[in-house]
PDB file of C-alpha atoms in Angstrom:
ATOM      1  CA  ASP A 260      -0.122   0.232  -0.215  1.00 62.00           C
ATOM      2  CA  THR A 261       1.413   3.018  -1.218  1.00 69.00           C
ATOM      3  CA  ALA A 262       1.272   5.987   2.024  1.00 92.00           C
ATOM      4  CA  VAL A 263       1.586   9.539  -0.994  1.00 97.00           C
ATOM      5  CA  SER A 264       0.631   8.443  -4.007  1.00 96.00           C
ATOM      6  CA  GLN A 265       0.428  10.997  -7.116  1.00 97.00           C
ATOM      7  CA  THR A 266      -0.940  10.746  -9.716  1.00 97.00           C
ATOM      8  CA  PRO A 267       0.233  10.509 -13.075  1.00 97.00           C
ATOM      9  CA  LYS A 268       3.968  10.484 -12.554  1.00 96.00           C
ATOM     10  CA  TYR A 269       4.144  12.080 -15.916  1.00 97.00           C
ATOM     11  CA  LEU A 270       2.560  14.996 -17.752  1.00 97.00           C
ATOM     12  CA  VAL A 271       3.178  16.710 -20.729  1.00 97.00           C
ATOM     13  CA  THR A 272       1.407  19.185 -21.786  1.00 97.00           C
ATOM     14  CA  GLN A 273       1.951  22.871 -24.183  1.00 97.00           C
ATOM     15  CA  MET A 274       1.422  26.144 -22.798  1.00 97.00           C
ATOM     16  CA  GLY A 275      -1.676  27.411 -22.216  1.00 97.00           C
ATOM     17  CA  ASN A 276      -3.491  24.463 -20.788  1.00 97.00           C
ATOM     18  CA  ASP A 277      -4.981  23.609 -17.909  1.00 97.00           C
ATOM     19  CA  LYS A 278      -4.007  20.398 -15.814  1.00 97.00           C
ATOM     20  CA  SER A 279      -4.374  18.866 -12.271  1.00 97.00           C
ATOM     21  CA  ILE A 280      -2.694  16.601 -10.252  1.00 98.00           C
ATOM     22  CA  LYS A 281      -3.896  14.566  -7.958  1.00 97.00           C
ATOM     23  CA  CYS A 282      -2.998  13.420  -4.297  1.00 97.00           C
ATOM     24  CA  GLU A 283      -4.184  10.830  -2.158  1.00 97.00           C
ATOM     25  CA  GLN A 284      -2.966   9.717   1.034  1.00 96.00           C
ATOM     26  CA  ASN A 285      -3.987   6.675   3.449  1.00 95.00           C
ATOM     27  CA  LEU A 286      -1.780   7.232   6.398  1.00 94.00           C
ATOM     28  CA  GLY A 287      -4.866   9.306   8.318  1.00 92.00           C
ATOM     29  CA  HIS A 288      -3.083  12.159   8.170  1.00 91.00           C
ATOM     30  CA  ASP A 289      -4.309  15.774   8.663  1.00 89.00           C
ATOM     31  CA  THR A 290      -1.650  17.674   6.926  1.00 91.00           C
ATOM     32  CA  MET A 291      -1.093  17.828   3.189  1.00 93.00           C
ATOM     33  CA  TYR A 292       1.798  19.980   1.677  1.00 93.00           C
ATOM     34  CA  TRP A 293       2.180  20.379  -2.254  1.00 95.00           C
ATOM     35  CA  TYR A 294       5.868  21.607  -2.687  1.00 94.00           C
ATOM     36  CA  LYS A 295       7.981  22.413  -6.420  1.00 94.00           C
ATOM     37  CA  GLN A 296      11.574  20.850  -7.200  1.00 94.00           C
ATOM     38  CA  ASP A 297      13.095  22.993 -10.355  1.00 90.00           C
ATOM     39  CA  SER A 298      15.857  22.193 -12.190  1.00 84.00           C
ATOM     40  CA  LYS A 299      18.363  23.458  -9.948  1.00 82.00           C
ATOM     41  CA  LYS A 300      16.668  20.944  -7.428  1.00 82.00           C
ATOM     42  CA  PHE A 301      15.754  23.291  -4.854  1.00 86.00           C
ATOM     43  CA  LEU A 302      12.937  21.963  -3.337  1.00 90.00           C
ATOM     44  CA  LYS A 303      10.196  24.727  -2.268  1.00 91.00           C
ATOM     45  CA  ILE A 304       7.199  24.842  -0.095  1.00 91.00           C
ATOM     46  CA  MET A 305       4.231  26.377  -1.879  1.00 92.00           C
ATOM     47  CA  PHE A 306       1.100  25.148   0.095  1.00 89.00           C
ATOM     48  CA  SER A 307      -0.747  23.316   3.188  1.00 89.00           C
ATOM     49  CA  TYR A 308      -3.843  22.458   3.953  1.00 87.00           C
ATOM     50  CA  ASN A 309      -4.211  20.860   7.545  1.00 86.00           C
ATOM     51  CA  ASN A 310      -8.055  19.183   7.972  1.00 83.00           C
ATOM     52  CA  LYS A 311      -8.842  20.933   4.734  1.00 80.00           C
ATOM     53  CA  GLU A 312      -7.693  24.745   5.725  1.00 84.00           C
ATOM     54  CA  LEU A 313      -4.972  26.474   3.920  1.00 85.00           C
ATOM     55  CA  ILE A 314      -2.801  26.547   6.225  1.00 82.00           C
ATOM     56  CA  ILE A 315       0.478  27.621   3.986  1.00 80.00           C
ATOM     57  CA  ASN A 316       0.708  29.651   1.287  1.00 81.00           C
ATOM     58  CA  GLU A 317       4.206  30.285  -0.071  1.00 82.00           C
ATOM     59  CA  THR A 318       4.490  33.245  -2.727  1.00 78.00           C
ATOM     60  CA  VAL A 319       2.554  31.381  -5.893  1.00 87.00           C
ATOM     61  CA  PRO A 320       0.692  33.010  -9.207  1.00 90.00           C
ATOM     62  CA  ASN A 321      -2.799  32.491  -8.563  1.00 91.00           C
ATOM     63  CA  ARG A 322      -2.495  30.180 -12.040  1.00 95.00           C
ATOM     64  CA  PHE A 323      -1.878  27.844  -8.952  1.00 94.00           C
ATOM     65  CA  SER A 324      -4.887  26.548  -6.769  1.00 93.00           C
ATOM     66  CA  PRO A 325      -5.053  23.804  -4.336  1.00 92.00           C
ATOM     67  CA  LYS A 326      -8.178  21.716  -3.870  1.00 92.00           C
ATOM     68  CA  SER A 327      -9.093  19.472  -0.868  1.00 91.00           C
ATOM     69  CA  PRO A 328     -11.815  17.984  -0.916  1.00 91.00           C
ATOM     70  CA  ASP A 329     -11.346  16.180   2.025  1.00 91.00           C
ATOM     71  CA  LYS A 330      -8.064  15.674   4.330  1.00 88.00           C
ATOM     72  CA  ALA A 331      -6.955  12.385   2.461  1.00 94.00           C
ATOM     73  CA  HIS A 332      -6.881  14.292  -0.349  1.00 95.00           C
ATOM     74  CA  LEU A 333      -5.239  17.146  -2.006  1.00 95.00           C
ATOM     75  CA  ASN A 334      -5.496  18.282  -5.430  1.00 95.00           C
ATOM     76  CA  LEU A 335      -3.169  20.920  -7.868  1.00 96.00           C
ATOM     77  CA  HIS A 336      -4.382  22.379 -10.163  1.00 96.00           C
ATOM     78  CA  ILE A 337      -2.648  25.090 -12.670  1.00 96.00           C
ATOM     79  CA  ASN A 338      -4.604  27.128 -15.141  1.00 96.00           C
ATOM     80  CA  SER A 339      -2.742  28.728 -18.521  1.00 97.00           C
ATOM     81  CA  LEU A 340       0.721  26.866 -18.214  1.00 97.00           C
ATOM     82  CA  GLU A 341       4.116  28.440 -18.601  1.00 96.00           C
ATOM     83  CA  LEU A 342       7.646  27.193 -20.288  1.00 96.00           C
ATOM     84  CA  GLY A 343       9.049  27.548 -15.950  1.00 94.00           C
ATOM     85  CA  ASP A 344       5.962  25.495 -14.180  1.00 96.00           C
ATOM     86  CA  SER A 345       8.607  22.467 -16.473  1.00 96.00           C
ATOM     87  CA  ALA A 346       9.785  20.931 -12.367  1.00 96.00           C
ATOM     88  CA  VAL A 347       9.139  17.869 -10.634  1.00 96.00           C
ATOM     89  CA  TYR A 348       5.888  18.585  -8.018  1.00 97.00           C
ATOM     90  CA  PHE A 349       5.899  16.654  -4.668  1.00 96.00           C
ATOM     91  CA  CYS A 350       3.060  16.014  -2.197  1.00 96.00           C
ATOM     92  CA  ALA A 351       3.548  15.482   1.393  1.00 95.00           C
ATOM     93  CA  SER A 352       1.713  14.606   4.557  1.00 93.00           C
ATOM     94  CA  SER A 353       2.459  14.704   8.151  1.00 90.00           C
ATOM     95  CA  ARG A 354       0.334  13.772  11.172  1.00 86.00           C
ATOM     96  CA  THR A 355      -0.087  17.224  12.222  1.00 75.00           C
ATOM     97  CA  SER A 356       0.952  20.603  10.836  1.00 63.00           C
ATOM     98  CA  GLY A 357       3.754  21.122  13.608  1.00 59.00           C
ATOM     99  CA  ALA A 358       2.718  24.329  14.750  1.00 57.00           C
ATOM    100  CA  THR A 359       1.636  24.064  18.290  1.00 55.00           C
ATOM    101  CA  LEU A 360       4.392  24.339  20.847  1.00 52.00           C
ATOM    102  CA  ASN A 361       6.449  20.974  20.936  1.00 54.00           C
ATOM    103  CA  SER A 362       4.872  18.876  17.911  1.00 61.00           C
ATOM    104  CA  TYR A 363       7.471  18.334  15.009  1.00 68.00           C
ATOM    105  CA  ASN A 364       6.386  17.652  10.777  1.00 76.00           C
ATOM    106  CA  GLU A 365       7.812  14.939   9.609  1.00 86.00           C
ATOM    107  CA  GLN A 366       7.016  14.790   6.639  1.00 91.00           C
ATOM    108  CA  PHE A 367       6.177  11.552   4.246  1.00 93.00           C
ATOM    109  CA  PHE A 368       6.693  12.092   0.690  1.00 95.00           C
ATOM    110  CA  GLY A 369       5.075  10.816  -2.143  1.00 96.00           C
ATOM    111  CA  PRO A 370       6.928   9.520  -5.697  1.00 96.00           C
ATOM    112  CA  GLY A 371       6.424  13.467  -7.590  1.00 96.00           C
ATOM    113  CA  THR A 372       5.048  14.351 -11.204  1.00 97.00           C
ATOM    114  CA  ARG A 373       7.238  15.060 -13.460  1.00 97.00           C
ATOM    115  CA  LEU A 374       5.393  18.068 -15.410  1.00 97.00           C
ATOM    116  CA  THR A 375       6.781  18.892 -18.498  1.00 97.00           C
ATOM    117  CA  VAL A 376       5.434  22.414 -20.889  1.00 97.00           C
ATOM    118  CA  LEU A 377       6.255  22.637 -23.775  1.00 96.00           C
TER     119      LEU A 377
ATOM    120  CA  ASP B  73      15.572  30.638   2.677  1.00 49.00           C
ATOM    121  CA  ALA B  74      17.290  27.601   4.239  1.00 52.00           C
ATOM    122  CA  LYS B  75      18.687  28.438   8.111  1.00 85.00           C
ATOM    123  CA  THR B  76      21.735  25.663   7.734  1.00 93.00           C
ATOM    124  CA  THR B  77      24.918  25.623   6.084  1.00 94.00           C
ATOM    125  CA  GLN B  78      26.155  21.657   4.656  1.00 96.00           C
ATOM    126  CA  PRO B  79      29.099  20.921   2.694  1.00 97.00           C
ATOM    127  CA  PRO B  80      27.641  20.623  -0.992  1.00 96.00           C
ATOM    128  CA  SER B  81      29.433  16.939  -1.597  1.00 97.00           C
ATOM    129  CA  MET B  82      31.471  14.228   0.155  1.00 97.00           C
ATOM    130  CA  ASP B  83      32.414  10.760  -0.160  1.00 96.00           C
ATOM    131  CA  CYS B  84      31.556   7.835   2.163  1.00 95.00           C
ATOM    132  CA  ALA B  85      33.306   4.144   2.085  1.00 96.00           C
ATOM    133  CA  GLU B  86      31.161   1.375   1.609  1.00 96.00           C
ATOM    134  CA  GLY B  87      30.803   0.015   5.291  1.00 96.00           C
ATOM    135  CA  ARG B  88      32.222   2.659   7.340  1.00 96.00           C
ATOM    136  CA  ALA B  89      30.610   5.794   9.416  1.00 96.00           C
ATOM    137  CA  ALA B  90      29.319   9.062   7.323  1.00 97.00           C
ATOM    138  CA  ASN B  91      29.284  12.337   9.546  1.00 97.00           C
ATOM    139  CA  LEU B  92      27.522  14.357   7.682  1.00 98.00           C
ATOM    140  CA  PRO B  93      27.542  17.999   9.367  1.00 97.00           C
ATOM    141  CA  CYS B  94      25.174  21.049   9.409  1.00 97.00           C
ATOM    142  CA  ASN B  95      25.590  24.739  10.759  1.00 96.00           C
ATOM    143  CA  HIS B  96      22.036  26.085  11.842  1.00 94.00           C
ATOM    144  CA  SER B  97      23.460  28.969  14.408  1.00 93.00           C
ATOM    145  CA  THR B  98      20.374  31.325  14.546  1.00 90.00           C
ATOM    146  CA  ILE B  99      18.015  28.041  14.869  1.00 90.00           C
ATOM    147  CA  SER B 100      15.723  29.346  17.451  1.00 86.00           C
ATOM    148  CA  GLY B 101      14.500  27.494  21.160  1.00 81.00           C
ATOM    149  CA  ASN B 102      10.887  25.549  19.148  1.00 81.00           C
ATOM    150  CA  GLU B 103      12.639  24.730  16.385  1.00 87.00           C
ATOM    151  CA  TYR B 104      13.284  21.515  15.573  1.00 89.00           C
ATOM    152  CA  VAL B 105      16.533  19.499  13.546  1.00 93.00           C
ATOM    153  CA  TYR B 106      15.514  17.055  11.046  1.00 93.00           C
ATOM    154  CA  TRP B 107      17.030  15.459   8.555  1.00 96.00           C
ATOM    155  CA  TYR B 108      14.854  14.447   5.410  1.00 96.00           C
ATOM    156  CA  ARG B 109      17.670  12.819   2.513  1.00 97.00           C
ATOM    157  CA  GLN B 110      15.914  12.211  -1.368  1.00 96.00           C
ATOM    158  CA  ILE B 111      17.401   9.150  -3.245  1.00 95.00           C
ATOM    159  CA  HIS B 112      17.892  10.679  -7.363  1.00 89.00           C
ATOM    160  CA  SER B 113      14.349  10.615  -9.066  1.00 82.00           C
ATOM    161  CA  GLN B 114      12.512   9.660  -5.656  1.00 92.00           C
ATOM    162  CA  GLY B 115      10.573  12.092  -3.023  1.00 94.00           C
ATOM    163  CA  PRO B 116      12.442  13.302   0.031  1.00 95.00           C
ATOM    164  CA  GLN B 117      12.867  10.587   2.990  1.00 95.00           C
ATOM    165  CA  TYR B 118      12.614  11.327   6.668  1.00 94.00           C
ATOM    166  CA  ILE B 119      15.879   9.913   8.421  1.00 96.00           C
ATOM    167  CA  ILE B 120      15.067  11.708  12.020  1.00 95.00           C
ATOM    168  CA  HIS B 121      14.771  14.644  14.357  1.00 93.00           C
ATOM    169  CA  GLY B 122      15.293  15.965  17.241  1.00 92.00           C
ATOM    170  CA  LEU B 123      15.197  19.114  19.468  1.00 91.00           C
ATOM    171  CA  LYS B 124      18.306  19.598  22.535  1.00 90.00           C
ATOM    172  CA  ASN B 125      18.902  15.757  23.059  1.00 89.00           C
ATOM    173  CA  ASN B 126      20.743  13.435  21.167  1.00 94.00           C
ATOM    174  CA  GLU B 127      18.666  10.685  19.081  1.00 95.00           C
ATOM    175  CA  THR B 128      19.319   7.517  17.425  1.00 96.00           C
ATOM    176  CA  ASN B 129      17.036   5.356  14.905  1.00 95.00           C
ATOM    177  CA  GLU B 130      17.211   2.520  12.894  1.00 94.00           C
ATOM    178  CA  MET B 131      18.862   4.368  10.086  1.00 94.00           C
ATOM    179  CA  ALA B 132      20.565   7.312  11.771  1.00 97.00           C
ATOM    180  CA  SER B 133      22.060   8.742  15.414  1.00 97.00           C
ATOM    181  CA  LEU B 134      21.921  12.747  15.638  1.00 98.00           C
ATOM    182  CA  ILE B 135      24.690  14.848  17.280  1.00 97.00           C
ATOM    183  CA  ILE B 136      23.072  18.141  18.601  1.00 96.00           C
ATOM    184  CA  THR B 137      25.291  20.241  20.028  1.00 96.00           C
ATOM    185  CA  GLU B 138      24.681  21.697  23.727  1.00 94.00           C
ATOM    186  CA  ASP B 139      23.892  25.205  22.010  1.00 94.00           C
ATOM    187  CA  ARG B 140      22.347  23.859  19.508  1.00 94.00           C
ATOM    188  CA  LYS B 141      23.906  25.857  16.228  1.00 94.00           C
ATOM    189  CA  SER B 142      25.453  22.621  15.166  1.00 96.00           C
ATOM    190  CA  SER B 143      24.577  18.868  14.656  1.00 97.00           C
ATOM    191  CA  THR B 144      25.822  15.989  13.088  1.00 98.00           C
ATOM    192  CA  LEU B 145      23.661  12.752  11.482  1.00 98.00           C
ATOM    193  CA  ILE B 146      26.011   9.807  11.263  1.00 98.00           C
ATOM    194  CA  LEU B 147      25.128   6.941   9.286  1.00 97.00           C
ATOM    195  CA  PRO B 148      26.530   4.340  11.106  1.00 96.00           C
ATOM    196  CA  HIS B 149      27.872   1.934   8.326  1.00 94.00           C
ATOM    197  CA  ALA B 150      27.153   3.570   5.030  1.00 96.00           C
ATOM    198  CA  THR B 151      25.845   0.966   2.100  1.00 96.00           C
ATOM    199  CA  LEU B 152      25.457   1.985  -1.821  1.00 96.00           C
ATOM    200  CA  ARG B 153      21.847   2.706  -1.239  1.00 95.00           C
ATOM    201  CA  ASP B 154      22.531   5.351   0.944  1.00 97.00           C
ATOM    202  CA  THR B 155      24.022   6.834  -1.909  1.00 97.00           C
ATOM    203  CA  ALA B 156      21.299  10.618  -1.865  1.00 97.00           C
ATOM    204  CA  VAL B 157      21.174  13.940  -1.175  1.00 97.00           C
ATOM    205  CA  TYR B 158      21.544  14.557   2.775  1.00 97.00           C
ATOM    206  CA  TYR B 159      19.077  17.665   3.724  1.00 96.00           C
ATOM    207  CA  CYS B 160      19.449  19.485   6.793  1.00 95.00           C
ATOM    208  CA  ILE B 161      16.350  21.479   8.145  1.00 92.00           C
ATOM    209  CA  VAL B 162      15.375  23.718  11.096  1.00 90.00           C
ATOM    210  CA  GLY B 163      12.290  24.633  11.537  1.00 82.00           C
ATOM    211  CA  ASP B 164       8.621  24.055  13.302  1.00 71.00           C
ATOM    212  CA  TYR B 165       5.846  24.009  10.840  1.00 70.00           C
ATOM    213  CA  LYS B 166       7.684  25.029   7.774  1.00 75.00           C
ATOM    214  CA  LEU B 167      10.793  22.586   6.594  1.00 81.00           C
ATOM    215  CA  SER B 168      13.028  25.061   3.815  1.00 84.00           C
ATOM    216  CA  PHE B 169      14.701  22.543   2.157  1.00 88.00           C
ATOM    217  CA  GLY B 170      18.333  23.749   1.563  1.00 88.00           C
ATOM    218  CA  ALA B 171      20.885  22.459  -1.312  1.00 91.00           C
ATOM    219  CA  GLY B 172      22.150  19.437   1.321  1.00 94.00           C
ATOM    220  CA  THR B 173      25.367  17.682   0.967  1.00 97.00           C
ATOM    221  CA  THR B 174      25.570  14.865  -1.555  1.00 97.00           C
ATOM    222  CA  VAL B 175      26.499  11.749  -0.563  1.00 98.00           C
ATOM    223  CA  THR B 176      28.339   9.838  -2.410  1.00 97.00           C
ATOM    224  CA  VAL B 177      28.397   6.021  -0.675  1.00 97.00           C
ATOM    225  CA  ARG B 178      31.919   4.108  -2.969  1.00 96.00           C
ATOM    226  CA  ALA B 179      32.275   0.314  -3.161  1.00 94.00           C
TER     227      ALA B 179
END
């Protein structure tokens, strides 16, 4: 059983298209995340949801919209794709958000979705 | 905005211990030290975390200095499968990954 799964694994699309990446976790965790890893391999957090509530929203273009239908799913929708959106996108989850005193934040990552915009 | 400094790369002989240093001189009192690793093309994998005390689990040991300004991750018996980028992260609820240390384990 895969703990954190993402679909699709690879996504090749044209500039200007709209696409979605899906993420599901079966760990019973409350918090989920989206990260972007660009060609320089830096991993940057984009969004975090805790119990379907947005708690982290980094400086990400409005074209990116996360959606959490329930706490086991966090999908990423991207409008009007641009060349610079090409990257590997990782979903992750953790038991808690780590935002409360003395709580830590062990995150479990999915396998990644490699997005290529042509 | 990574708050840690790590060497960009290091080599290790298979079967030997690998000691990975990390400086985090601006760490605040409630921030944990986390170590993750990323094996080529895979998602990052949690290794260990600590606050003040040294920690050990089945994967590694974490030694944190008394002033908490630096730490060392120890892989006791490195194998070829331990070749990866190792990230030292300090934070509370938001993890910021830096460039990490590329560790190459050689036979």
